[in-house]
Amino acid sequence: MLQLLTFLATLTLSFNFVSPAYAQVPVIRIDGSSTVFPITEAMAEEYQTMKRGKVRVTVGISGTGGGFKKFCRGETDVQNASRPIQAAEIKKCEEKGVRFLELPIAFDATAIIVSPKNTWLKSITTDELKKMWEPTAQGKILLWSDVNPAWPKEKMKLFGAGSDSGTFDYFTEAIMGKSKSSRGDYTASEDDNTLVTGVANDLNALGYIPLAYAEENIAKLRIVPVVGGPKSPKKNEPIIPARKTVESGEYFPLSRPVFIYVNEKSLAKAEILEFTNFFLQNCPTIVPEVKYVALPAAAYKIGQDHVKARKVGTVFGGHTEIGVKVEDLMKRESAK
């Protein structure tokens, strides 16, 4: 999927450069998370249609981490992010004089996926995920039975996000308790289609991908319920990721808000201010269309108020937090 989306984005860019007149229209530059890409790409298409070629929007996919590198150098106007900005990234932005607005746009969940042929893995606990994925598992935890003696004595094949991905950062923080803490002997990719294909075709494979991509490929995959443990609202109950369980916080700890960050200086340009407000106004309809969980309407109104007032900064203190619920996010945004 990611390769196809990247190809289409490149093709669109190439087509746009055919016309010298079109090439001189204002350009809104966006990059970052592949998880957030479907939302932003849909917004870009709708906005460009509305503007009838008077504004061009480019949307790149270099991962949350890779995108923040560009954003904090002032190379992009908008940053797609599947986790909050981190302390080191804030420092980079400060060094370059980049002030930003943090705008939550949706909730997402990380889905644990297996092949439909796998009929024995009914659910998985966060402790089992940790035992499977932690750094010390590399070269040692190789069989399914190494994780749980009740599971087959077959070699596991693991698939997950690459290290520049916000999904990777969040998954490792949620499961291992430390961002970027992971075994390295797995198939890592920023291309979710690669992960889907790898898991779908192998009885002994397991992976993690954004829920929207899992639902898009549900005919090829099976989503495994997760037991969140003592900190979960449902404790020892297996929970399947879905809109209801994400909104309620029951799908713990793998639910999270996703964001766009907007360069404050960029908002001085009429087209970027207009696009940002257009984005927030259309989230209630477009976010569900691309299989993500929309925030309450009030959240987008708060976002628009923050844009109007130029409320810069982050409510997350430069680190990722696990288990943030929609209602918690709303309280923070209201108090910002």
PDB file of N, CA and C in Angstrom, residues 110-112 124-135 137 147 158 166-183 206-209 224-229 231-232 251-255 320-323:
ATOM      1  N   THR A 110      -2.828   0.252  17.128  1.00  0.00           N
ATOM      2  CA  THR A 110      -1.890  -0.689  16.521  1.00  0.00           C
ATOM      3  C   THR A 110      -2.494  -2.077  16.638  1.00  0.00           C
ATOM      4  N   ALA A 111      -2.699  -2.710  15.493  1.00  0.00           N
ATOM      5  CA  ALA A 111      -3.326  -4.032  15.464  1.00  0.00           C
ATOM      6  C   ALA A 111      -2.268  -5.126  15.419  1.00  0.00           C
ATOM      7  N   ILE A 112      -2.471  -6.187  16.174  1.00  0.00           N
ATOM      8  CA  ILE A 112      -1.625  -7.383  16.112  1.00  0.00           C
ATOM      9  C   ILE A 112      -2.273  -8.312  15.092  1.00  0.00           C
ATOM     10  N   ILE A 124      -3.617 -12.576  22.734  1.00  0.00           N
ATOM     11  CA  ILE A 124      -2.225 -12.454  23.161  1.00  0.00           C
ATOM     12  C   ILE A 124      -2.148 -11.392  24.249  1.00  0.00           C
ATOM     13  N   THR A 125      -1.320 -11.609  25.253  1.00  0.00           N
ATOM     14  CA  THR A 125      -1.177 -10.644  26.342  1.00  0.00           C
ATOM     15  C   THR A 125      -0.027  -9.683  26.050  1.00  0.00           C
ATOM     16  N   THR A 126      -0.029  -8.565  26.731  1.00  0.00           N
ATOM     17  CA  THR A 126       1.074  -7.621  26.563  1.00  0.00           C
ATOM     18  C   THR A 126       2.384  -8.225  27.086  1.00  0.00           C
ATOM     19  N   ASP A 127       2.306  -9.081  28.104  1.00  0.00           N
ATOM     20  CA  ASP A 127       3.513  -9.749  28.594  1.00  0.00           C
ATOM     21  C   ASP A 127       4.084 -10.690  27.532  1.00  0.00           C
ATOM     22  N   GLU A 128       3.212 -11.372  26.823  1.00  0.00           N
ATOM     23  CA  GLU A 128       3.683 -12.264  25.747  1.00  0.00           C
ATOM     24  C   GLU A 128       4.266 -11.457  24.594  1.00  0.00           C
ATOM     25  N   LEU A 129       3.664 -10.326  24.287  1.00  0.00           N
ATOM     26  CA  LEU A 129       4.222  -9.455  23.250  1.00  0.00           C
ATOM     27  C   LEU A 129       5.604  -8.946  23.659  1.00  0.00           C
ATOM     28  N   LYS A 130       5.745  -8.590  24.919  1.00  0.00           N
ATOM     29  CA  LYS A 130       7.047  -8.124  25.399  1.00  0.00           C
ATOM     30  C   LYS A 130       8.091  -9.227  25.304  1.00  0.00           C
ATOM     31  N   LYS A 131       7.739 -10.423  25.737  1.00  0.00           N
ATOM     32  CA  LYS A 131       8.678 -11.542  25.678  1.00  0.00           C
ATOM     33  C   LYS A 131       9.088 -11.844  24.243  1.00  0.00           C
ATOM     34  N   MET A 132       8.181 -11.619  23.339  1.00  0.00           N
ATOM     35  CA  MET A 132       8.397 -11.885  21.914  1.00  0.00           C
ATOM     36  C   MET A 132       9.270 -10.819  21.247  1.00  0.00           C
ATOM     37  N   TRP A 133       9.099  -9.531  21.669  1.00  0.00           N
ATOM     38  CA  TRP A 133       9.705  -8.416  20.943  1.00  0.00           C
ATOM     39  C   TRP A 133      10.848  -7.706  21.664  1.00  0.00           C
ATOM     40  N   GLU A 134      11.062  -7.972  22.951  1.00  0.00           N
ATOM     41  CA  GLU A 134      12.086  -7.213  23.670  1.00  0.00           C
ATOM     42  C   GLU A 134      13.491  -7.520  23.129  1.00  0.00           C
ATOM     43  N   PRO A 135      14.455  -6.606  23.306  1.00  0.00           N
ATOM     44  CA  PRO A 135      15.806  -6.785  22.753  1.00  0.00           C
ATOM     45  C   PRO A 135      16.473  -8.096  23.149  1.00  0.00           C
ATOM     46  N   ALA A 137      15.220 -10.863  23.466  1.00  0.00           N
ATOM     47  CA  ALA A 137      14.629 -12.007  22.765  1.00  0.00           C
ATOM     48  C   ALA A 137      15.391 -12.367  21.499  1.00  0.00           C
ATOM     49  N   VAL A 147       7.687 -18.536  23.779  1.00  0.00           N
ATOM     50  CA  VAL A 147       6.889 -17.458  24.385  1.00  0.00           C
ATOM     51  C   VAL A 147       5.844 -18.042  25.318  1.00  0.00           C
ATOM     52  N   LEU A 158       8.509 -12.662  12.472  1.00  0.00           N
ATOM     53  CA  LEU A 158       7.954 -11.413  12.967  1.00  0.00           C
ATOM     54  C   LEU A 158       8.075 -10.285  11.943  1.00  0.00           C
ATOM     55  N   GLY A 166       6.612   6.299  13.631  1.00  0.00           N
ATOM     56  CA  GLY A 166       5.973   6.602  14.903  1.00  0.00           C
ATOM     57  C   GLY A 166       5.262   5.396  15.479  1.00  0.00           C
ATOM     58  N   THR A 167       4.815   4.489  14.601  1.00  0.00           N
ATOM     59  CA  THR A 167       4.188   3.239  15.060  1.00  0.00           C
ATOM     60  C   THR A 167       5.206   2.395  15.824  1.00  0.00           C
ATOM     61  N   PHE A 168       6.437   2.350  15.324  1.00  0.00           N
ATOM     62  CA  PHE A 168       7.524   1.637  16.009  1.00  0.00           C
ATOM     63  C   PHE A 168       7.776   2.262  17.377  1.00  0.00           C
ATOM     64  N   ASP A 169       7.862   3.595  17.411  1.00  0.00           N
ATOM     65  CA  ASP A 169       8.114   4.288  18.675  1.00  0.00           C
ATOM     66  C   ASP A 169       7.009   3.990  19.687  1.00  0.00           C
ATOM     67  N   TYR A 170       5.758   4.068  19.232  1.00  0.00           N
ATOM     68  CA  TYR A 170       4.650   3.877  20.165  1.00  0.00           C
ATOM     69  C   TYR A 170       4.554   2.427  20.619  1.00  0.00           C
ATOM     70  N   PHE A 171       4.692   1.492  19.695  1.00  0.00           N
ATOM     71  CA  PHE A 171       4.593   0.075  20.043  1.00  0.00           C
ATOM     72  C   PHE A 171       5.655  -0.298  21.077  1.00  0.00           C
ATOM     73  N   THR A 172       6.890   0.136  20.855  1.00  0.00           N
ATOM     74  CA  THR A 172       7.971  -0.227  21.788  1.00  0.00           C
ATOM     75  C   THR A 172       7.768   0.453  23.141  1.00  0.00           C
ATOM     76  N   GLU A 173       7.284   1.693  23.129  1.00  0.00           N
ATOM     77  CA  GLU A 173       7.005   2.386  24.389  1.00  0.00           C
ATOM     78  C   GLU A 173       5.888   1.677  25.154  1.00  0.00           C
ATOM     79  N   ALA A 174       4.835   1.294  24.438  1.00  0.00           N
ATOM     80  CA  ALA A 174       3.672   0.680  25.079  1.00  0.00           C
ATOM     81  C   ALA A 174       3.961  -0.719  25.594  1.00  0.00           C
ATOM     82  N   ILE A 175       4.728  -1.490  24.831  1.00  0.00           N
ATOM     83  CA  ILE A 175       4.950  -2.904  25.178  1.00  0.00           C
ATOM     84  C   ILE A 175       6.213  -3.100  26.004  1.00  0.00           C
ATOM     85  N   MET A 176       7.304  -2.442  25.633  1.00  0.00           N
ATOM     86  CA  MET A 176       8.568  -2.623  26.348  1.00  0.00           C
ATOM     87  C   MET A 176       8.793  -1.584  27.441  1.00  0.00           C
ATOM     88  N   GLY A 177       8.035  -0.493  27.395  1.00  0.00           N
ATOM     89  CA  GLY A 177       8.230   0.561  28.375  1.00  0.00           C
ATOM     90  C   GLY A 177       9.323   1.529  28.020  1.00  0.00           C
ATOM     91  N   LYS A 178       9.893   1.379  26.815  1.00  0.00           N
ATOM     92  CA  LYS A 178      10.960   2.261  26.376  1.00  0.00           C
ATOM     93  C   LYS A 178      10.917   2.377  24.862  1.00  0.00           C
ATOM     94  N   SER A 179      10.856   3.602  24.381  1.00  0.00           N
ATOM     95  CA  SER A 179      10.791   3.831  22.941  1.00  0.00           C
ATOM     96  C   SER A 179      12.029   3.300  22.238  1.00  0.00           C
ATOM     97  N   LYS A 180      11.827   2.651  21.106  1.00  0.00           N
ATOM     98  CA  LYS A 180      12.877   2.102  20.236  1.00  0.00           C
ATOM     99  C   LYS A 180      13.579   0.888  20.832  1.00  0.00           C
ATOM    100  N   SER A 181      13.026   0.348  21.912  1.00  0.00           N
ATOM    101  CA  SER A 181      13.585  -0.856  22.532  1.00  0.00           C
ATOM    102  C   SER A 181      12.946  -2.076  21.878  1.00  0.00           C
ATOM    103  N   SER A 182      13.705  -2.746  20.998  1.00  0.00           N
ATOM    104  CA  SER A 182      13.143  -3.871  20.252  1.00  0.00           C
ATOM    105  C   SER A 182      14.233  -4.804  19.765  1.00  0.00           C
ATOM    106  N   ARG A 183      13.888  -6.055  19.624  1.00  0.00           N
ATOM    107  CA  ARG A 183      14.780  -6.981  18.934  1.00  0.00           C
ATOM    108  C   ARG A 183      14.937  -6.478  17.497  1.00  0.00           C
ATOM    109  N   LEU A 206       3.646 -13.230  12.660  1.00  0.00           N
ATOM    110  CA  LEU A 206       2.883 -12.272  13.449  1.00  0.00           C
ATOM    111  C   LEU A 206       3.480 -10.894  13.191  1.00  0.00           C
ATOM    112  N   GLY A 207       2.627  -9.887  13.145  1.00  0.00           N
ATOM    113  CA  GLY A 207       3.111  -8.538  12.942  1.00  0.00           C
ATOM    114  C   GLY A 207       2.248  -7.512  13.623  1.00  0.00           C
ATOM    115  N   TYR A 208       2.687  -6.262  13.566  1.00  0.00           N
ATOM    116  CA  TYR A 208       1.859  -5.158  14.064  1.00  0.00           C
ATOM    117  C   TYR A 208       1.849  -4.041  13.025  1.00  0.00           C
ATOM    118  N   ILE A 209       0.650  -3.498  12.776  1.00  0.00           N
ATOM    119  CA  ILE A 209       0.460  -2.443  11.794  1.00  0.00           C
ATOM    120  C   ILE A 209      -0.667  -1.529  12.280  1.00  0.00           C
ATOM    121  N   VAL A 224      -5.747 -10.049  16.101  1.00  0.00           N
ATOM    122  CA  VAL A 224      -5.715 -10.800  17.363  1.00  0.00           C
ATOM    123  C   VAL A 224      -6.112  -9.893  18.534  1.00  0.00           C
ATOM    124  N   PRO A 225      -7.079 -10.302  19.348  1.00  0.00           N
ATOM    125  CA  PRO A 225      -7.425  -9.534  20.556  1.00  0.00           C
ATOM    126  C   PRO A 225      -6.239  -9.476  21.517  1.00  0.00           C
ATOM    127  N   VAL A 226      -6.118  -8.341  22.218  1.00  0.00           N
ATOM    128  CA  VAL A 226      -4.998  -8.131  23.139  1.00  0.00           C
ATOM    129  C   VAL A 226      -5.519  -8.022  24.569  1.00  0.00           C
ATOM    130  N   VAL A 227      -4.850  -8.734  25.475  1.00  0.00           N
ATOM    131  CA  VAL A 227      -5.136  -8.632  26.907  1.00  0.00           C
ATOM    132  C   VAL A 227      -4.177  -7.594  27.486  1.00  0.00           C
ATOM    133  N   GLY A 228      -4.734  -6.458  27.938  1.00  0.00           N
ATOM    134  CA  GLY A 228      -3.902  -5.328  28.330  1.00  0.00           C
ATOM    135  C   GLY A 228      -3.251  -5.427  29.692  1.00  0.00           C
ATOM    136  N   GLY A 229      -3.717  -6.318  30.544  1.00  0.00           N
ATOM    137  CA  GLY A 229      -3.093  -6.479  31.852  1.00  0.00           C
ATOM    138  C   GLY A 229      -3.686  -5.581  32.925  1.00  0.00           C
ATOM    139  N   LYS A 231      -3.241  -2.638  34.170  1.00  0.00           N
ATOM    140  CA  LYS A 231      -3.503  -1.213  33.955  1.00  0.00           C
ATOM    141  C   LYS A 231      -4.635  -0.972  32.962  1.00  0.00           C
ATOM    142  N   SER A 232      -5.066  -2.035  32.312  1.00  0.00           N
ATOM    143  CA  SER A 232      -6.137  -1.919  31.328  1.00  0.00           C
ATOM    144  C   SER A 232      -7.491  -1.765  32.016  1.00  0.00           C
ATOM    145  N   TYR A 251      -9.174  -0.710  24.468  1.00  0.00           N
ATOM    146  CA  TYR A 251      -8.085  -1.360  23.730  1.00  0.00           C
ATOM    147  C   TYR A 251      -6.773  -0.744  24.205  1.00  0.00           C
ATOM    148  N   PHE A 252      -6.282  -1.299  25.283  1.00  0.00           N
ATOM    149  CA  PHE A 252      -5.115  -0.779  25.994  1.00  0.00           C
ATOM    150  C   PHE A 252      -3.983  -1.788  25.910  1.00  0.00           C
ATOM    151  N   PRO A 253      -2.748  -1.370  25.699  1.00  0.00           N
ATOM    152  CA  PRO A 253      -2.246   0.004  25.647  1.00  0.00           C
ATOM    153  C   PRO A 253      -1.961   0.492  24.222  1.00  0.00           C
ATOM    154  N   LEU A 254      -2.571  -0.107  23.228  1.00  0.00           N
ATOM    155  CA  LEU A 254      -2.169   0.146  21.840  1.00  0.00           C
ATOM    156  C   LEU A 254      -3.078   1.113  21.081  1.00  0.00           C
ATOM    157  N   SER A 255      -3.823   1.957  21.808  1.00  0.00           N
ATOM    158  CA  SER A 255      -4.574   3.042  21.172  1.00  0.00           C
ATOM    159  C   SER A 255      -3.830   4.348  21.394  1.00  0.00           C
ATOM    160  N   THR A 320       6.218  10.423  24.727  1.00  0.00           N
ATOM    161  CA  THR A 320       5.010   9.666  24.422  1.00  0.00           C
ATOM    162  C   THR A 320       4.355   9.181  25.707  1.00  0.00           C
ATOM    163  N   GLU A 321       3.042   9.269  25.772  1.00  0.00           N
ATOM    164  CA  GLU A 321       2.311   8.759  26.918  1.00  0.00           C
ATOM    165  C   GLU A 321       1.400   7.625  26.475  1.00  0.00           C
ATOM    166  N   ILE A 322       1.321   6.603  27.296  1.00  0.00           N
ATOM    167  CA  ILE A 322       0.559   5.408  26.952  1.00  0.00           C
ATOM    168  C   ILE A 322      -0.836   5.472  27.573  1.00  0.00           C
ATOM    169  N   GLY A 323      -1.825   5.069  26.783  1.00  0.00           N
ATOM    170  CA  GLY A 323      -3.177   4.946  27.308  1.00  0.00           C
ATOM    171  C   GLY A 323      -3.943   6.247  27.424  1.00  0.00           C
TER     172      GLY A 323
END
